[in-house]
Short mmCIF file of C-alpha atoms and ligand atoms in Angstrom, two decimals:
data_model
loop_
_atom_site.label_atom_id
_atom_site.label_comp_id
_atom_site.label_asym_id
_atom_site.label_seq_id
_atom_site.Cartn_x
_atom_site.Cartn_y
_atom_site.Cartn_z
CA MET B 1 -7.94 7.69 64.66
CA TYR B 2 -7.95 4.92 62.02
CA ASP B 3 -7.49 1.11 63.53
CA PRO B 4 -6.03 -1.64 61.36
CA ILE B 5 -7.20 -4.12 63.98
CA PHE B 6 -10.81 -3.13 62.62
CA TRP B 7 -10.02 -5.46 59.36
CA GLN B 8 -9.71 -8.28 61.82
CA LEU B 9 -13.57 -7.84 62.62
CA LEU B 10 -14.71 -8.00 58.90
CA ASP B 11 -14.77 -11.73 57.60
CA ILE B 12 -12.84 -11.39 54.19
CA ARG B 13 -12.76 -14.53 53.40
CA ASP B 14 -16.57 -14.57 52.93
CA PRO B 15 -16.73 -15.73 48.97
CA GLU B 16 -19.89 -13.50 48.44
CA VAL B 17 -17.93 -10.28 49.37
CA ILE B 18 -16.34 -8.57 46.35
CA SER B 19 -13.46 -7.06 47.20
CA LEU B 20 -12.56 -3.58 45.86
CA GLY B 21 -9.89 -3.07 48.22
CA LEU B 22 -7.09 -5.08 46.52
CA GLY B 23 -3.73 -3.07 46.32
CA GLU B 24 -2.46 -5.10 43.07
CA PRO B 25 -3.31 -5.58 39.75
CA ILE B 26 -5.83 -8.56 39.30
CA PHE B 27 -3.80 -9.39 35.88
CA ASN B 28 -1.11 -12.26 35.86
CA VAL B 29 2.64 -11.57 34.69
CA PRO B 30 3.14 -10.87 31.11
CA ASP B 31 4.21 -13.73 29.07
CA PRO B 32 7.79 -12.53 28.57
CA VAL B 33 8.29 -12.44 32.39
CA LYS B 34 7.11 -15.84 32.62
CA GLU B 35 9.53 -16.89 30.14
CA GLY B 36 12.58 -15.14 32.12
CA VAL B 37 11.59 -17.19 35.20
CA ILE B 38 11.52 -20.26 33.34
CA GLU B 39 15.03 -19.24 31.57
CA ALA B 40 16.33 -18.54 35.11
CA ILE B 41 15.43 -21.83 36.62
CA LYS B 42 16.71 -23.78 33.51
CA SER B 43 20.15 -22.17 33.22
CA ASP B 44 20.40 -22.84 37.06
CA PHE B 45 20.18 -19.01 37.52
CA THR B 46 19.22 -19.78 41.03
CA HIS B 47 22.48 -18.53 43.09
CA TYR B 48 23.24 -15.21 45.14
CA THR B 49 23.89 -12.33 42.76
CA SER B 50 26.04 -9.34 42.99
CA THR B 51 24.53 -7.09 45.96
CA ARG B 52 23.54 -4.17 43.70
CA GLY B 53 21.83 -6.57 41.23
CA ILE B 54 22.62 -8.02 37.84
CA PRO B 55 24.50 -6.01 35.51
CA GLU B 56 22.54 -6.43 32.81
CA LEU B 57 19.02 -5.36 34.63
CA ARG B 58 20.63 -2.28 36.41
CA GLU B 59 21.81 -1.51 32.72
CA ALA B 60 17.99 -1.91 31.72
CA ILE B 61 16.96 0.18 34.38
CA ALA B 62 19.40 2.96 33.93
CA GLU B 63 18.34 3.32 30.03
CA LYS B 64 14.63 3.19 31.20
CA LEU B 65 15.28 6.03 33.48
CA LYS B 66 17.03 8.20 30.81
CA ALA B 67 14.72 7.50 28.19
CA GLU B 68 11.15 7.51 29.87
CA ASN B 69 12.20 9.76 32.93
CA PHE B 70 14.80 12.08 31.83
CA ILE B 71 17.10 10.78 34.78
CA ASP B 72 20.63 10.53 33.82
CA VAL B 73 22.09 7.88 36.16
CA SER B 74 24.98 5.40 36.16
CA PRO B 75 23.99 1.56 36.60
CA ASP B 76 26.45 1.81 39.41
CA ASN B 77 23.99 4.22 41.00
CA ILE B 78 21.02 1.66 41.06
CA ILE B 79 20.58 -1.05 43.61
CA VAL B 80 18.02 -3.61 43.02
CA THR B 81 15.92 -4.58 45.96
CA CYS B 82 13.09 -6.59 47.22
CA GLY B 83 10.41 -4.79 46.05
CA THR B 84 10.02 -1.20 46.49
CA SER B 85 8.97 -1.75 50.01
CA GLU B 86 12.32 -2.57 50.83
CA ALA B 87 14.11 0.24 48.51
CA LEU B 88 11.43 2.83 50.31
CA PHE B 89 12.23 1.55 53.72
CA TYR B 90 16.09 1.59 53.15
CA SER B 91 15.80 5.03 51.70
CA VAL B 92 14.29 6.40 54.60
CA MET B 93 16.31 4.65 57.07
CA ALA B 94 19.93 5.99 54.92
CA VAL B 95 18.38 9.65 55.10
CA VAL B 96 16.76 10.04 58.23
CA ASN B 97 18.20 9.96 61.90
CA PRO B 98 16.53 10.04 65.13
CA GLY B 99 14.85 13.03 65.68
CA ASP B 100 14.88 14.62 62.55
CA GLU B 101 11.81 15.56 60.79
CA VAL B 102 10.43 14.08 57.80
CA ILE B 103 7.24 15.70 55.40
CA LEU B 104 4.87 13.48 54.49
CA PRO B 105 1.92 14.40 52.40
CA ASP B 106 -1.54 13.76 53.86
CA PRO B 107 -3.41 11.74 52.55
CA CYS B 108 -0.31 9.27 51.95
CA TYR B 109 0.59 5.44 51.68
CA VAL B 110 -0.18 3.73 54.92
CA SER B 111 3.86 2.52 55.01
CA TYR B 112 5.35 5.83 55.32
CA PRO B 113 4.51 6.84 58.67
CA PRO B 114 5.84 3.45 59.77
CA TYR B 115 9.22 3.79 58.16
CA VAL B 116 9.57 7.03 59.61
CA ALA B 117 8.75 5.59 62.96
CA PHE B 118 11.53 3.02 62.31
CA SER B 119 14.23 5.52 61.59
CA GLY B 120 13.58 7.33 64.91
CA GLY B 121 12.35 10.44 62.88
CA LYS B 122 9.23 12.64 63.02
CA VAL B 123 6.40 12.81 60.83
CA VAL B 124 5.27 16.30 59.70
CA TYR B 125 2.27 16.36 57.83
CA VAL B 126 1.30 18.57 54.71
CA GLY B 127 -2.72 18.23 54.24
CA LEU B 128 -3.38 17.84 50.27
CA ASN B 129 -6.46 19.62 49.09
CA GLU B 130 -9.12 17.68 47.14
CA ASP B 131 -10.21 20.65 45.40
CA LYS B 132 -7.02 20.85 43.87
CA GLY B 133 -7.12 17.16 42.84
CA PHE B 134 -4.87 16.26 46.05
CA SER B 135 -1.59 18.00 43.97
CA ILE B 136 1.54 18.46 45.83
CA ASP B 137 1.03 22.18 47.44
CA LEU B 138 4.83 23.40 47.36
CA GLU B 139 4.30 26.73 49.62
CA SER B 140 2.89 24.60 52.26
CA ILE B 141 5.54 22.10 52.27
CA LYS B 142 8.07 25.24 52.33
CA GLU B 143 6.07 26.42 55.26
CA LYS B 144 6.70 23.32 57.03
CA ILE B 145 10.28 22.91 56.46
CA THR B 146 12.44 23.61 59.71
CA ASP B 147 16.19 23.11 60.54
CA ARG B 148 15.55 19.44 61.64
CA THR B 149 13.90 18.71 58.23
CA LYS B 150 15.80 15.63 56.21
CA ALA B 151 13.28 14.39 53.54
CA ILE B 152 10.07 14.76 51.74
CA ILE B 153 8.24 11.65 50.67
CA VAL B 154 6.09 11.97 47.82
CA ASN B 155 3.78 9.17 45.86
CA PHE B 156 2.94 10.09 41.99
CA PRO B 157 0.79 8.55 40.60
CA SER B 158 -0.74 8.32 44.18
CA ASN B 159 -2.04 5.66 46.12
CA PRO B 160 -4.85 6.60 47.39
CA THR B 161 -5.75 9.39 45.14
CA GLY B 162 -4.52 8.61 41.40
CA ALA B 163 -3.05 12.44 41.26
CA VAL B 164 0.01 12.59 39.11
CA LEU B 165 3.13 14.93 39.40
CA SER B 166 3.14 17.62 36.75
CA LYS B 167 6.22 18.80 35.04
CA ASP B 168 6.14 22.24 36.95
CA ASP B 169 5.40 20.59 40.28
CA ALA B 170 8.24 18.20 39.74
CA ARG B 171 10.30 20.91 38.79
CA GLY B 172 9.31 22.82 41.85
CA LEU B 173 9.83 20.12 44.26
CA ALA B 174 13.35 19.56 43.13
CA GLU B 175 14.05 23.29 43.56
CA VAL B 176 12.48 23.14 47.12
CA ALA B 177 15.00 20.19 47.62
CA ASP B 178 17.81 21.94 46.10
CA ASP B 179 17.28 25.18 48.29
CA TYR B 180 16.65 23.74 51.64
CA GLY B 181 18.86 20.85 51.41
CA VAL B 182 16.58 18.32 52.06
CA VAL B 183 15.94 14.95 50.15
CA VAL B 184 13.11 14.17 48.18
CA ILE B 185 12.28 10.48 48.31
CA SER B 186 10.10 9.66 45.01
CA ASP B 187 7.91 6.45 45.13
CA GLU B 188 7.20 6.12 41.56
CA ILE B 189 5.56 2.86 41.58
CA TYR B 190 2.60 3.36 39.80
CA GLU B 191 4.55 5.49 37.16
CA GLY B 192 3.30 2.94 34.13
CA ILE B 193 0.15 3.21 34.85
CA THR B 194 -1.28 6.43 33.83
CA TYR B 195 -4.25 7.62 31.56
CA GLU B 196 -4.77 11.27 29.91
CA GLU B 197 -1.34 12.86 31.47
CA ARG B 198 1.96 11.32 32.41
CA SER B 199 3.89 11.99 35.88
CA TYR B 200 7.24 13.62 35.89
CA SER B 201 9.98 12.47 38.02
CA PRO B 202 11.69 15.25 40.24
CA ALA B 203 14.81 13.45 39.98
CA ALA B 204 15.21 14.80 36.37
CA PHE B 205 15.63 18.19 37.82
CA SER B 206 17.65 17.69 41.06
CA ASP B 207 20.38 15.50 42.40
CA ASN B 208 18.94 15.69 45.94
CA VAL B 209 16.10 12.96 44.83
CA VAL B 210 16.01 9.27 45.61
CA THR B 211 13.91 7.68 43.29
CA VAL B 212 12.18 4.42 44.06
CA ASN B 213 10.33 2.37 41.29
CA GLY B 214 9.37 -1.51 40.86
CA PHE B 215 7.77 -4.26 39.04
CA SER B 216 4.76 -4.65 41.29
CA LYS B 217 1.99 -2.67 39.73
CA ALA B 218 2.36 -2.01 35.63
CA PHE B 219 4.06 -5.72 35.12
CA ALA B 220 1.97 -7.14 37.81
CA MET B 221 4.77 -8.95 39.57
CA THR B 222 3.50 -8.40 43.30
CA GLY B 223 4.73 -11.84 44.24
CA LEU B 224 8.05 -11.62 42.79
CA ARG B 225 9.26 -8.72 45.10
CA ILE B 226 11.62 -6.89 43.02
CA GLY B 227 12.30 -3.09 42.79
CA TYR B 228 14.98 -0.88 43.02
CA VAL B 229 16.06 2.70 44.21
CA ALA B 230 18.21 5.19 41.94
CA VAL B 231 20.14 7.86 43.53
CA LYS B 232 23.19 9.89 42.75
CA ASN B 233 24.35 11.15 45.99
CA GLU B 234 27.25 8.63 47.11
CA GLU B 235 26.77 8.79 50.78
CA ILE B 236 23.10 7.82 50.86
CA LEU B 237 23.83 4.85 48.13
CA LYS B 238 26.51 3.58 50.29
CA GLY B 239 23.84 3.50 53.45
CA ILE B 240 21.29 1.95 51.50
CA LEU B 241 23.82 -0.95 50.00
CA ARG B 242 25.02 -1.65 53.42
CA LEU B 243 21.36 -2.31 54.58
CA HIS B 244 20.69 -3.95 51.69
CA GLN B 245 23.82 -6.09 52.10
CA TYR B 246 23.69 -7.13 55.35
CA SER B 247 19.78 -7.96 55.51
CA MET B 248 18.97 -9.66 52.19
CA ILE B 249 22.55 -10.14 50.54
CA CYS B 250 20.80 -9.56 47.34
CA ALA B 251 16.87 -9.45 45.44
CA SER B 252 16.16 -12.96 44.19
CA SER B 253 18.03 -14.63 40.98
CA ILE B 254 14.93 -15.37 39.46
CA SER B 255 13.19 -12.23 39.94
CA GLN B 256 16.01 -10.10 38.91
CA LYS B 257 16.07 -12.18 35.58
CA ALA B 258 12.05 -11.82 35.21
CA ALA B 259 12.44 -8.11 35.76
CA TYR B 260 15.08 -7.78 33.06
CA TYR B 261 12.50 -9.63 30.65
CA ALA B 262 9.85 -7.06 31.53
CA LEU B 263 11.79 -4.10 30.55
CA ARG B 264 13.12 -5.59 27.49
CA TYR B 265 10.04 -7.42 26.37
CA SER B 266 6.82 -6.46 28.09
CA ASN B 267 5.90 -3.01 26.79
CA ASP B 268 3.01 -4.30 25.15
CA SER B 269 1.88 -6.15 27.99
CA VAL B 270 1.78 -3.09 29.93
CA LYS B 271 -0.28 -0.82 27.33
CA TRP B 272 -2.56 -3.73 27.37
CA ILE B 273 -2.79 -3.75 31.18
CA VAL B 274 -3.32 0.10 31.43
CA GLU B 275 -5.80 -0.04 28.50
CA GLU B 276 -7.90 -2.81 30.82
CA PHE B 277 -7.37 -0.40 34.07
CA ARG B 278 -8.96 2.58 31.80
CA LYS B 279 -12.25 0.96 31.09
CA ARG B 280 -12.66 -0.15 34.95
CA ARG B 281 -11.76 3.40 35.88
CA ASP B 282 -14.40 4.98 33.45
CA LEU B 283 -17.05 2.39 34.81
CA ILE B 284 -16.50 2.81 38.77
CA VAL B 285 -16.11 6.75 38.16
CA ASN B 286 -19.45 7.12 36.43
CA GLY B 287 -21.00 4.87 38.43
CA LEU B 288 -20.04 6.01 41.90
CA ASN B 289 -21.04 9.51 40.65
CA LYS B 290 -24.43 8.40 39.92
CA LEU B 291 -24.92 7.07 43.54
CA GLY B 292 -24.46 10.56 44.73
CA PHE B 293 -20.11 9.96 45.53
CA LYS B 294 -18.32 13.25 44.70
CA CYS B 295 -15.75 11.20 42.26
CA PRO B 296 -13.21 12.95 40.23
CA LYS B 297 -11.32 10.70 37.53
CA PRO B 298 -8.10 9.69 38.71
CA LYS B 299 -4.87 10.14 36.10
CA GLY B 300 -3.03 7.45 37.52
CA ALA B 301 -2.73 3.97 39.63
CA PHE B 302 -5.78 1.83 39.91
CA TYR B 303 -7.88 3.72 42.71
CA VAL B 304 -10.65 5.97 43.28
CA PHE B 305 -10.90 8.27 46.17
CA PRO B 306 -14.43 9.78 46.28
CA LYS B 307 -16.13 11.78 49.02
CA ILE B 308 -18.85 9.98 50.80
CA PRO B 309 -21.96 11.57 50.80
CA ASP B 310 -23.24 13.10 53.55
CA TRP B 311 -24.70 10.61 55.78
CA GLY B 312 -23.24 11.27 58.72
CA LEU B 313 -21.01 8.28 58.96
CA SER B 314 -17.01 8.32 59.60
CA SER B 315 -15.25 6.58 56.79
CA THR B 316 -14.52 3.64 59.12
CA GLU B 317 -18.16 3.30 60.06
CA PHE B 318 -19.05 3.81 56.11
CA VAL B 319 -16.87 0.96 55.07
CA VAL B 320 -17.89 -1.58 58.19
CA LYS B 321 -21.70 -0.81 57.21
CA MET B 322 -20.89 -1.51 53.35
CA PHE B 323 -19.10 -4.56 54.09
CA LYS B 324 -21.88 -6.05 56.32
CA GLU B 325 -25.09 -4.94 54.27
CA ALA B 326 -23.72 -4.78 50.76
CA LYS B 327 -20.60 -7.19 51.16
CA VAL B 328 -18.59 -4.97 49.19
CA ALA B 329 -14.86 -4.40 50.88
CA ALA B 330 -13.05 -1.29 50.34
CA VAL B 331 -10.55 1.00 52.83
CA PRO B 332 -11.57 3.90 54.81
CA GLY B 333 -9.84 7.12 53.64
CA ILE B 334 -8.76 7.78 57.39
CA ALA B 335 -6.44 4.92 56.68
CA PHE B 336 -4.21 7.35 54.69
CA GLY B 337 -4.35 10.18 57.19
CA GLU B 338 -6.53 12.66 58.76
CA HIS B 339 -6.91 14.66 55.57
CA GLY B 340 -8.64 11.26 54.06
CA GLU B 341 -11.35 11.07 56.43
CA GLY B 342 -14.73 11.22 54.58
CA HIS B 343 -13.19 9.72 51.68
CA VAL B 344 -13.35 6.10 50.68
CA ARG B 345 -10.58 4.11 48.47
CA PHE B 346 -12.14 1.75 46.07
CA SER B 347 -9.43 -0.36 44.01
CA TYR B 348 -10.91 -1.03 40.58
CA SER B 349 -8.65 -3.89 40.10
CA ASN B 350 -11.18 -6.22 39.53
CA THR B 351 -13.09 -7.97 36.79
CA ILE B 352 -15.52 -5.70 34.96
CA GLU B 353 -18.27 -7.91 36.34
CA ASN B 354 -17.30 -7.63 39.98
CA ILE B 355 -17.33 -3.83 39.61
CA LYS B 356 -20.81 -3.84 37.92
CA GLN B 357 -22.05 -6.08 40.56
CA ALA B 358 -20.48 -4.09 43.38
CA LEU B 359 -22.35 -1.02 41.98
CA ASP B 360 -25.47 -2.28 41.91
CA ARG B 361 -24.99 -3.55 45.59
CA LEU B 362 -23.82 -0.15 46.41
CA GLU B 363 -27.17 1.06 44.63
CA GLY B 364 -29.42 -1.30 46.94
CA PHE B 365 -27.43 -0.32 49.98
CA ILE B 366 -27.85 3.40 49.60
CA ALA B 367 -31.81 2.86 48.44
CA ASN B 368 -32.21 0.95 51.81
CA ASN B 369 -30.51 3.43 54.35
CA TYR B 370 -30.59 6.72 52.27
CA ALA B 371 -33.11 6.93 49.63
CA LEU B 372 -35.67 8.47 52.46
CA GLN B 373 -33.03 10.71 53.66
CA ARG B 374 -32.40 12.08 50.28
CA GLY B 375 -35.99 12.25 49.65
CA ALA B 376 -36.62 14.33 52.71
CA LYS B 377 -33.54 16.69 51.72
CA ALA B 378 -34.81 17.17 48.44
CA LYS B 379 -38.28 18.26 49.50
CA THR B 380 -36.66 20.89 51.76
CA SER B 381 -34.12 22.51 49.49
C1 PLP O 401 2.50 3.70 47.06
C2 PLP O 401 3.21 2.10 47.34
N1 PLP O 401 4.53 2.38 47.31
C3 PLP O 401 4.94 0.94 47.62
C4 PLP O 401 4.48 0.08 47.32
C5 PLP O 401 4.84 -1.73 47.57
O1 PLP O 401 5.12 -1.92 46.66
P1 PLP O 401 6.33 -3.41 46.08
O2 PLP O 401 5.15 -4.47 45.86
O3 PLP O 401 7.01 -2.93 45.16
O4 PLP O 401 6.97 -3.67 47.73
C6 PLP O 401 3.01 0.18 47.19
C7 PLP O 401 2.03 -1.25 47.50
O5 PLP O 401 0.74 -1.26 47.56
C8 PLP O 401 2.20 0.98 47.09
O6 PLP O 401 0.87 1.42 46.90
#
């Protein structure tokens, strides 16, 4: 099993290392967001706000959810949180009781299993099939549902796979939620970053969905720690509100103002960020495929999740070897679950120059270690 301690063995402070492990945009926040921050400070908007969040931000979020995600939710059913992380954690805490089962896709974002553990729940994995583009398999989910199943957590666009949720699958997931009486917790943090196809929200089709989103990725606002949760179910809403109230009181007033400016004035910046990511995605996908990795083109987020060529290495062994010999950092697929084994997650949130250099280093690394082996294989085939 993956051991996070292994990171401590790798000296990521080495200035020569090119990190393709980063889970945040390399871009800075859009100018309107900076203006929002300055405006908040200048106008002394630095006190506690209402626990739910400032009304103008919740109204802007409700408008966005209706126009872009087809989710009809009142601002009163939205809570502004300290990042998507808080929204996710408290959604799980509000829904799951000790002994309840929670279905997670495998591979999935690294924080989901701990959230379930903190709530006393039990994780039940549903393996995703790479041949189907790591899309959700509704039949496998139904097979795993028992009397104890309380929730299903999904994340589209996905970290680590870049898969998006099709309209049919979003509707199908909503039907599963309604038919089986389970709550879908939908983490849509990468929603703004999609390329050829958009990703759909299950909450457009069912009220049994808790939608979680934030400003860290599409608006590059990771350090401002601002997100939100939208939920129609009053009991779940109350639960999340109590947890938020007694632990955080409210999200940062300055970040709330910044988030308002993000939604109202930063759409062009998001378009620019997506186009910049698209160039990097195409570069790394082409480069990795030429080097022998099986690397499909992801539809969203800023990660590729290729299969490591058959060199007899586990994903952790490969990442450690690549780090030591090529000075390129990435995350082993096993970090995201058993079905991630054999894969590696490269983030293309880096400069074009660094991505090119990382690919050159990888080419040298492969030539040094595996050229002979590849040649030998070619001869026998
Ligand atoms: C899938 C997923 N959900 C949530 C988060 C956390 O986002 P936030 O910065 O809004 O807490 C991340 C961060 O990498 C993520 O990848």
